[in-house]
Coordinates of C-alpha atoms in Angstrom, one line a residue:
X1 CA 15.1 -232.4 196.9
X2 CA 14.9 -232.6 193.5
X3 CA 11.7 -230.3 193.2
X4 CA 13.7 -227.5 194.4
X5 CA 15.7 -227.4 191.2
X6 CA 13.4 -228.7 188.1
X7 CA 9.7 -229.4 188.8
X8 CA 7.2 -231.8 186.1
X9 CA 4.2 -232.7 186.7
X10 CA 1.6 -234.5 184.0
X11 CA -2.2 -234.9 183.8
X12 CA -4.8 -236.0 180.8
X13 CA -5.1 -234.3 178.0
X14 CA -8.8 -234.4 178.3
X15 CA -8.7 -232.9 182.5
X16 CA -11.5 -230.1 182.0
X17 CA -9.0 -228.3 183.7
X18 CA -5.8 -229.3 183.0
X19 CA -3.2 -225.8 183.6
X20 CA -4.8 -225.7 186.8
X21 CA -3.7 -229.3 187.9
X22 CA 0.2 -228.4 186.8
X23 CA 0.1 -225.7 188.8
X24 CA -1.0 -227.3 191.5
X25 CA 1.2 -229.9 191.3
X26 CA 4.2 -228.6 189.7
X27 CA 4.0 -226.2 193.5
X28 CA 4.5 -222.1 194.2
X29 CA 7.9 -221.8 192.3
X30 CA 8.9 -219.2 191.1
X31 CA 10.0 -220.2 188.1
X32 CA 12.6 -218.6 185.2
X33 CA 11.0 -220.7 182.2
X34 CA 8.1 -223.8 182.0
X35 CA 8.0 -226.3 179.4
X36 CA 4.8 -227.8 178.1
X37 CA 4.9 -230.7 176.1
X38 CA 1.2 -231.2 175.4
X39 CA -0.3 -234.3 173.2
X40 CA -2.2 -233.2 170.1
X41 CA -5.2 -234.7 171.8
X42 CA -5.5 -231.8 173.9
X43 CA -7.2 -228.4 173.1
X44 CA -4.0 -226.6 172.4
X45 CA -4.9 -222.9 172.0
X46 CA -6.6 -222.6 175.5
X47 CA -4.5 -224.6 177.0
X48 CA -1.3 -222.5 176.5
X49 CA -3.5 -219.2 177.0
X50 CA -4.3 -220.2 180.7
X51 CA -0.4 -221.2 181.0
X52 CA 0.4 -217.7 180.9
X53 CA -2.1 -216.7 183.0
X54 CA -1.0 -219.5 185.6
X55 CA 2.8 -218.5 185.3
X56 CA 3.0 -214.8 184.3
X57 CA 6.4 -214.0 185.7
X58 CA 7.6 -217.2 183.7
X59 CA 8.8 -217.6 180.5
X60 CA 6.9 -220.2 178.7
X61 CA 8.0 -222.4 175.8
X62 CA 6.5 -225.6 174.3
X63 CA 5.1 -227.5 171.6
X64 CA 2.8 -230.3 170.9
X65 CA 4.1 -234.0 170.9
X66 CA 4.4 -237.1 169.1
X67 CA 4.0 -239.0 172.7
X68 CA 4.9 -238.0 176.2
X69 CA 7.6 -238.7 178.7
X70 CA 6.7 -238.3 182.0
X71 CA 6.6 -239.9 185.5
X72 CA 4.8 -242.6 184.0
X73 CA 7.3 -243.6 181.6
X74 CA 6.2 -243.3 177.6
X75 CA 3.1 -241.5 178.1
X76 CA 0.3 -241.0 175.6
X77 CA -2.7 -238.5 175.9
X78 CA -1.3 -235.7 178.2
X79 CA 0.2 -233.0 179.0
X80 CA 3.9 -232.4 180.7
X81 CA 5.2 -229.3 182.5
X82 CA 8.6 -228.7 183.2
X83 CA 9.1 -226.0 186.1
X84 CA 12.9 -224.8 186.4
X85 CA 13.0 -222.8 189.7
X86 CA 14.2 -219.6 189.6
X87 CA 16.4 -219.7 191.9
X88 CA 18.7 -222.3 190.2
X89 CA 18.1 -221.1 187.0
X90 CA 17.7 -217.6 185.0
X91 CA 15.6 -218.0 180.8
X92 CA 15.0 -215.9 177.9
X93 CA 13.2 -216.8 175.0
X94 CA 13.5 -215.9 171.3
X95 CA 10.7 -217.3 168.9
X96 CA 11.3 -217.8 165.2
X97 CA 8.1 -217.0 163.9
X98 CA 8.1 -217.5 160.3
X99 CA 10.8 -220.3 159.1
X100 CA 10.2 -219.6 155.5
X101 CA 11.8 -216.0 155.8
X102 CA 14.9 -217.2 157.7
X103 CA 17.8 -214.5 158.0
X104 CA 21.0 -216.5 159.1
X105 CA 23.0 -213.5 159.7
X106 CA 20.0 -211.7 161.7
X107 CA 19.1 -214.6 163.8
X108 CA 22.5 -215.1 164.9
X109 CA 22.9 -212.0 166.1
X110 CA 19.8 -212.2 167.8
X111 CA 21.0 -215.0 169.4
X112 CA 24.2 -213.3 171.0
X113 CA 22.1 -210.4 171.5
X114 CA 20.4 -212.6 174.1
X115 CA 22.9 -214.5 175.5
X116 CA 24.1 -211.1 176.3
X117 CA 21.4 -209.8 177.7
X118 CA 21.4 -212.7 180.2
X119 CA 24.8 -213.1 181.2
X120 CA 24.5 -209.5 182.4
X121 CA 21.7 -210.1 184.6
X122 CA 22.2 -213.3 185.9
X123 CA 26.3 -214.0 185.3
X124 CA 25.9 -215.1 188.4
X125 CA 24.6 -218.6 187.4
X126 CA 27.8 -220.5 185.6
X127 CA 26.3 -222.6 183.3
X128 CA 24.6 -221.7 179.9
X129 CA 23.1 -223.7 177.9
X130 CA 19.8 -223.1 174.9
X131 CA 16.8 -225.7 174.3
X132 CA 15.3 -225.4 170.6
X133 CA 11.6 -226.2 169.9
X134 CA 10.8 -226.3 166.3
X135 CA 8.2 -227.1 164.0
X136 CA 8.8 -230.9 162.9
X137 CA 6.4 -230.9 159.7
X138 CA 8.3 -227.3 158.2
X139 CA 11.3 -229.3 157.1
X140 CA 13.2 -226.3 158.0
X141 CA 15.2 -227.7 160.7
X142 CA 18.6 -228.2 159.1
X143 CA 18.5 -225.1 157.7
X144 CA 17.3 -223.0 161.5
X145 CA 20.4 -225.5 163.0
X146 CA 22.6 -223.7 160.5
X147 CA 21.2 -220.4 161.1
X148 CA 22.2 -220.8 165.0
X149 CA 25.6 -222.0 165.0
X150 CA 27.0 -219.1 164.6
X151 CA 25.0 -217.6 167.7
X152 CA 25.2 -220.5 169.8
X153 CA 29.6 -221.2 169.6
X154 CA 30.3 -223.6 172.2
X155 CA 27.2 -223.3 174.0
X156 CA 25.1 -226.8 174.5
X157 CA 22.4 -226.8 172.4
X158 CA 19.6 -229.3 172.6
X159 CA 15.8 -229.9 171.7
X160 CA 13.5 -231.4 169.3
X161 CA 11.1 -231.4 166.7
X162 CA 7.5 -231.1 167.5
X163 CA 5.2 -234.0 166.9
X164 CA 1.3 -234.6 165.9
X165 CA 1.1 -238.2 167.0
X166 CA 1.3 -240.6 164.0
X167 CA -0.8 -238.2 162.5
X168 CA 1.4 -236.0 160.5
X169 CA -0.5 -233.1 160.0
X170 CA 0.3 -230.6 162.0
X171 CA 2.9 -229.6 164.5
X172 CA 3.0 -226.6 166.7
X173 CA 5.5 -224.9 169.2
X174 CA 4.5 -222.3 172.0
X175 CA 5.6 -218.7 173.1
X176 CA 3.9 -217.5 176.2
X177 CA 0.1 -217.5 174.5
X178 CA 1.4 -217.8 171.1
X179 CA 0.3 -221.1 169.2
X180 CA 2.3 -221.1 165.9
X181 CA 3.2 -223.8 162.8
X182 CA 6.1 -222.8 160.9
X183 CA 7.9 -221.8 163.9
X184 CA 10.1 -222.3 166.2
X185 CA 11.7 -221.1 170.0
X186 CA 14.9 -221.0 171.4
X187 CA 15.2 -221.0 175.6
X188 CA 18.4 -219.3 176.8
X189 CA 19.3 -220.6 180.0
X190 CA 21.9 -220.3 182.6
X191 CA 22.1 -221.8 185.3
X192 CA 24.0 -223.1 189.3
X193 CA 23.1 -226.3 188.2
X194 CA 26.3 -228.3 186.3
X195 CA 24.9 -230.3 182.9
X196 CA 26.0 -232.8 180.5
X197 CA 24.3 -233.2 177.1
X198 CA 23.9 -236.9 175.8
X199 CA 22.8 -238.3 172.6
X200 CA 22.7 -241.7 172.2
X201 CA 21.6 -244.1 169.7
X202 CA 21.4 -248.1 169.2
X203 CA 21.9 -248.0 165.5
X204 CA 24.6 -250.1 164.4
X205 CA 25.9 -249.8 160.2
X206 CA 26.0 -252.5 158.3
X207 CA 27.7 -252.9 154.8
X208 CA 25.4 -252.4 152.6
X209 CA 24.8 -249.0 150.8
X210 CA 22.7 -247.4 148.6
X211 CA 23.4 -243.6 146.6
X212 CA 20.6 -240.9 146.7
X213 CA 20.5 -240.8 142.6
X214 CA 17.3 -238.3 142.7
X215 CA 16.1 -236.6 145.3
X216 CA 14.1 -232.7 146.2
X217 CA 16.1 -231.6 148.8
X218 CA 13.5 -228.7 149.7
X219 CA 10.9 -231.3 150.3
X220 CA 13.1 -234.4 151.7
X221 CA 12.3 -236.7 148.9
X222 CA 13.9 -239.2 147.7
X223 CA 12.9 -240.2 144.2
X224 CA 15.5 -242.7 143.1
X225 CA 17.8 -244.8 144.4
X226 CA 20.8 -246.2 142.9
X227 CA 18.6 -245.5 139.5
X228 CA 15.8 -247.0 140.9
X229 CA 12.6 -245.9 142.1
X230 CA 13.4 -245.4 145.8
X231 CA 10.8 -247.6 147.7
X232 CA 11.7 -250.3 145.6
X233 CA 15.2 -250.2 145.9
X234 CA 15.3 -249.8 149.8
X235 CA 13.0 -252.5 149.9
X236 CA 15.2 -255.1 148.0
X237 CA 18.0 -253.9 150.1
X238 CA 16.5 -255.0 153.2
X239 CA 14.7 -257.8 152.0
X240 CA 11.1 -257.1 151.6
X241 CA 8.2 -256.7 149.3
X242 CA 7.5 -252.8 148.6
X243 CA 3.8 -253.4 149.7
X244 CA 5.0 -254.6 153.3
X245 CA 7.2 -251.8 154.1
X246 CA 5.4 -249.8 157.0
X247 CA 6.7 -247.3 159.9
X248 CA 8.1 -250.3 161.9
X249 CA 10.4 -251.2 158.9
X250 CA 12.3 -247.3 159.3
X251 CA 12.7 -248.3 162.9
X252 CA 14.2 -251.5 162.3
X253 CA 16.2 -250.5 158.9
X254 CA 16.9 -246.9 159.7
X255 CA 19.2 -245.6 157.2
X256 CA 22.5 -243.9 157.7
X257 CA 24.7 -240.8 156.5
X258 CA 28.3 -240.9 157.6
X259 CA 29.9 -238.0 158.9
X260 CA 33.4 -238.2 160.0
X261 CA 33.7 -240.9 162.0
X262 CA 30.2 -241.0 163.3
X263 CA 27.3 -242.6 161.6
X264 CA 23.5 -240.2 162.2
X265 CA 20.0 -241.6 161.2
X266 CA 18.7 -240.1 158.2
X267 CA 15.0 -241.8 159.0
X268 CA 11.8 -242.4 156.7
X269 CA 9.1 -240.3 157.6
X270 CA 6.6 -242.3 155.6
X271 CA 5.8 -243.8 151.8
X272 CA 4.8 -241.3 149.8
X273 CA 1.7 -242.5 146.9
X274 CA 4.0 -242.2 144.1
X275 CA 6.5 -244.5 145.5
X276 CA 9.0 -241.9 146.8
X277 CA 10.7 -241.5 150.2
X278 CA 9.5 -238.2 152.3
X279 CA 12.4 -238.2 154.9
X280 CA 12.3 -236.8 158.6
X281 CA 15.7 -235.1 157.9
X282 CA 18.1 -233.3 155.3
X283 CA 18.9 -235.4 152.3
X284 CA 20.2 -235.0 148.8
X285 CA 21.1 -236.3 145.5
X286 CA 24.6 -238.2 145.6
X287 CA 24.4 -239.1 149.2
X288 CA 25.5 -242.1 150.3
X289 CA 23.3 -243.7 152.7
X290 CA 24.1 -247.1 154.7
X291 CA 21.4 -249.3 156.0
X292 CA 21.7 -249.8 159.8
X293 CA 20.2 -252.6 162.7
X294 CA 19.5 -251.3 165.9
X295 CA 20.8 -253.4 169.0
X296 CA 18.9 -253.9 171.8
X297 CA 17.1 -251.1 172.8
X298 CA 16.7 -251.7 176.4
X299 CA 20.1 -252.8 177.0
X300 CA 21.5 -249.7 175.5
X301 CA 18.8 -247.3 177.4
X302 CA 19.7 -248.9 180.8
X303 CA 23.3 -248.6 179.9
X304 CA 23.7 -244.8 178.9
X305 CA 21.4 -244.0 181.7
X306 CA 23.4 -245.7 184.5
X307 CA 26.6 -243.9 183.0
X308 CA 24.4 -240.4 183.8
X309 CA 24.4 -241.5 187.1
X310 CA 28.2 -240.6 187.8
X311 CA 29.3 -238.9 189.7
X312 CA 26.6 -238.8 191.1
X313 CA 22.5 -238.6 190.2
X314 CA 21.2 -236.1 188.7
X315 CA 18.1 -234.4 189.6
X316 CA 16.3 -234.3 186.4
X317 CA 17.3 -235.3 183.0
X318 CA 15.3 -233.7 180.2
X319 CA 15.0 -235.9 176.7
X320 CA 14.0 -235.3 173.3
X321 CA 13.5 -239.0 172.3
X322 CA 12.6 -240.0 168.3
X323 CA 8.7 -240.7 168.0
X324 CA 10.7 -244.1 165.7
X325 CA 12.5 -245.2 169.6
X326 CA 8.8 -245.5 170.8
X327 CA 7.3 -247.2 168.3
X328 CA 10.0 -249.6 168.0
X329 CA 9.4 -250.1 171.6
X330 CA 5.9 -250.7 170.9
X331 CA 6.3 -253.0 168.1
X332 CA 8.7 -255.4 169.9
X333 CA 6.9 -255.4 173.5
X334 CA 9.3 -253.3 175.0
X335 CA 7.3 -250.5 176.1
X336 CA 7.2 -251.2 179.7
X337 CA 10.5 -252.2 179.7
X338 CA 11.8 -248.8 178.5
X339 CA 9.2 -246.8 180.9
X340 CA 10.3 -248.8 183.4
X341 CA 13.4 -247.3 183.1
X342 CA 12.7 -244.0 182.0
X343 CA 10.3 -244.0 186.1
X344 CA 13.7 -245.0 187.4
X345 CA 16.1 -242.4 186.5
X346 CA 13.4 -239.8 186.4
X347 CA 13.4 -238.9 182.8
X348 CA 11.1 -235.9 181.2
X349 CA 10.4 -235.1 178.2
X350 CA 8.4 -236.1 174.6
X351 CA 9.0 -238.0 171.4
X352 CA 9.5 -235.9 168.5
X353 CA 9.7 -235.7 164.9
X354 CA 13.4 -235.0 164.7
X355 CA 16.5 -234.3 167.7
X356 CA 18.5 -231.6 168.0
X357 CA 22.2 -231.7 169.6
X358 CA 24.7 -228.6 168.5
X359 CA 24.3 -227.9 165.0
X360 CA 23.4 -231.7 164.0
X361 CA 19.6 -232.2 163.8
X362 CA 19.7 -235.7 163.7
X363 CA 16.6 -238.9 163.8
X364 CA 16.0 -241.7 165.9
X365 CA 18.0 -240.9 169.0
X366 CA 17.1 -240.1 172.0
X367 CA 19.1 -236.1 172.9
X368 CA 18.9 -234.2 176.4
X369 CA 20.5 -233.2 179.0
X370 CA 21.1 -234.1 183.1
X371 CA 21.4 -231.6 185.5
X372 CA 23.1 -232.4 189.0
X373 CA 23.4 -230.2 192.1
X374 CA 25.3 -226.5 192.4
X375 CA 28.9 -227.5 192.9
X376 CA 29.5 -231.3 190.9
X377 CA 32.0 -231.9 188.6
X378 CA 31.3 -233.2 185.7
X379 CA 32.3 -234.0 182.0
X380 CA 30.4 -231.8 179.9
X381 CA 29.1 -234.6 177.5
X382 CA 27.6 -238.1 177.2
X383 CA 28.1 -239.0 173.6

């Protein structure tokens, strides 16, 4: 039953073939709008030319991943597709093609010039909703989430960054044939199927804080903190030797901005050679950041997925899960506990660079959304 509304379908990066395999297993549609989620392993550019020769009355958006999720679980080494059937569901695209020139005022109006567009063909279909794939090296993100508020109002918005593995060189998004870096592409969607948008997180705060004191906000580095060079501040803070800080330690001592009443992960991206901070995510000088513990991941997972379940299952639930979730997983033998329960409630999707949910681009969450049959009631968000 749930093929009828939202297909997927995964095979090896390295399958000689490999568009041919999705089509044949994602089935005849038709479909409004196919996702690929393809690992940088595979040979992008031909890849996403035969998509569009495979699905030529589909729209066709994607990007390139920092890991998989597919039926498997956390996947590593292929490629996803994501069929929404056409008769469920209606798409448009509109691609960003060059972040560095970004017109607020004219991508907004693009935006509602799309939305539009769509709810005059297919008003039919109740719910609308967008999914935004961006570039996750152009550090652009905040800025493009910005740029779209005014377009998107109330309507759901979520997505991700793209991701090159632990590899960070280079991150690419898809429009039909087009392979582009620096870019990124919204999918406008409506839809007979009802929807709720989650975000959820196992981050925790603690008490103790730290103050951005020099930072290039253009760049996401932090230079200083609290007057002191940044690595080796954060590293007293949370108890370690400078030399011993690696990608596990942003996982386990992400670091917080407060915003209201909610806390959102500004994470590390990595230690730069001079001893600053490149961050996945907006940061500046004078921010106050507050050094977090994540609970237990797999609790937490099983938890917020069980609440999806009401009131009743849905038939797909598309994530945008932070690449630092999976290597947490990694580093403290929960892998196959979290695929385990990603196979169980069906869960699709790829690890990124950076979440989107609304105007918020936010780090190390997991953001999506489940869809549920033509005519359930449900609350419109997870949070």
């Amino acid at each position: 039953m749930e093929e009828q509304f939202v297909a997927r379908a995964r095979v090896s990066a390295h399958d000689t073939c490999p568009v041919e395999l999705l089509a044949a297993s994602l089935g005849p549609g038709p479909f409004s709008l196919v996702l690929l989620f393809v690992s940088p392993e595979a040979n992008v550019l031909p890849t996403v030319s035969h998509a569009a020769l495979a699905w030529p009355d589909a729209r066709i958006a994607g990007c390139t991943t920092a890991g998989e999720i597919s039926s498997a679980g956390y996947d590593d080494g292929s490629i996803v597709a994501v069929g929404f059937h056409a008769r469920y569901f209606a798409a448009e695209t509109l691609l960003v093609s060059d972040l560095s020139t970004l017109v607020a005022s004219e991508l907004s109006d693009a935006l509602l010039h799309l939305r539009q567009t769509l709810a005059r063909e297919s008003g039919h279909f109740p719910e609308e909703f967008a999914l935004l794939l961006v570039d996750g090296l152009s550090t652009r993100e905040d800025e493009l989430a910005s740029a779209l508020a005014a377009g998107t109002g109330a309507m759901p918005l979520i997505g991700g960054s793209a991701g090159d593995g632990a590899r960070f060189r280079e991150t690419l998004v898809f429009d039909r044939d087009r392979v582009l870096a620096n870019a990124a592409v919204i999918s406008v969607m409506r839809s007979s199927c009802p929807m709720r948008t989650f975000k959820m997180d196992h981050i925790k705060p603690t008490e103790r804080r730290m103050v951005v004191t020099e930072a290039d906000p253009s760049a996401r580095i932090v230079r200083r903190i609290n007057a002191e060079p940044a690595v080796h501040e954060y590293a007293r803070l949370i108890g370690m030797h400078p030399e011993s800080i690696n990608t596990l330690t942003f996982a386990i001592h992400p670091l917080t901005v407060r915003m209201g009443e909610r806390h959102y992960v500004r994470a590390i991206q990595r230690v730069l050679p001079s001893g600053e901070l490149l961050f996945f995510s907006a940061i500046d000088e004078g921010m106050v950041l507050t050094i977090a513990e994540p609970r237990d991941l797999v609790t937490h997972l099983a938890d917020e997925l069980q609440a999806m379940k009401q009131p009743r299952d849905p038939v797909a639930i598309l994530a945008f899960d932070c690449v630092l979730r999976r290597i947490e997983a990694e580093e403290t033998q929960m892998t196959g506990r979290v695929s385990e329960l990603l196979r169980k409630h069906g869960v699709i999707g790829f690890s990124t660079y950076g979440e989107q949910i609304g105007p918020m681009h936010v780090n190390h969450t997991m953001t999506g959304l489940a869809f549920y049959p033509p005519g359930t009631i449900v609350s419109g968000t997870i949070p």
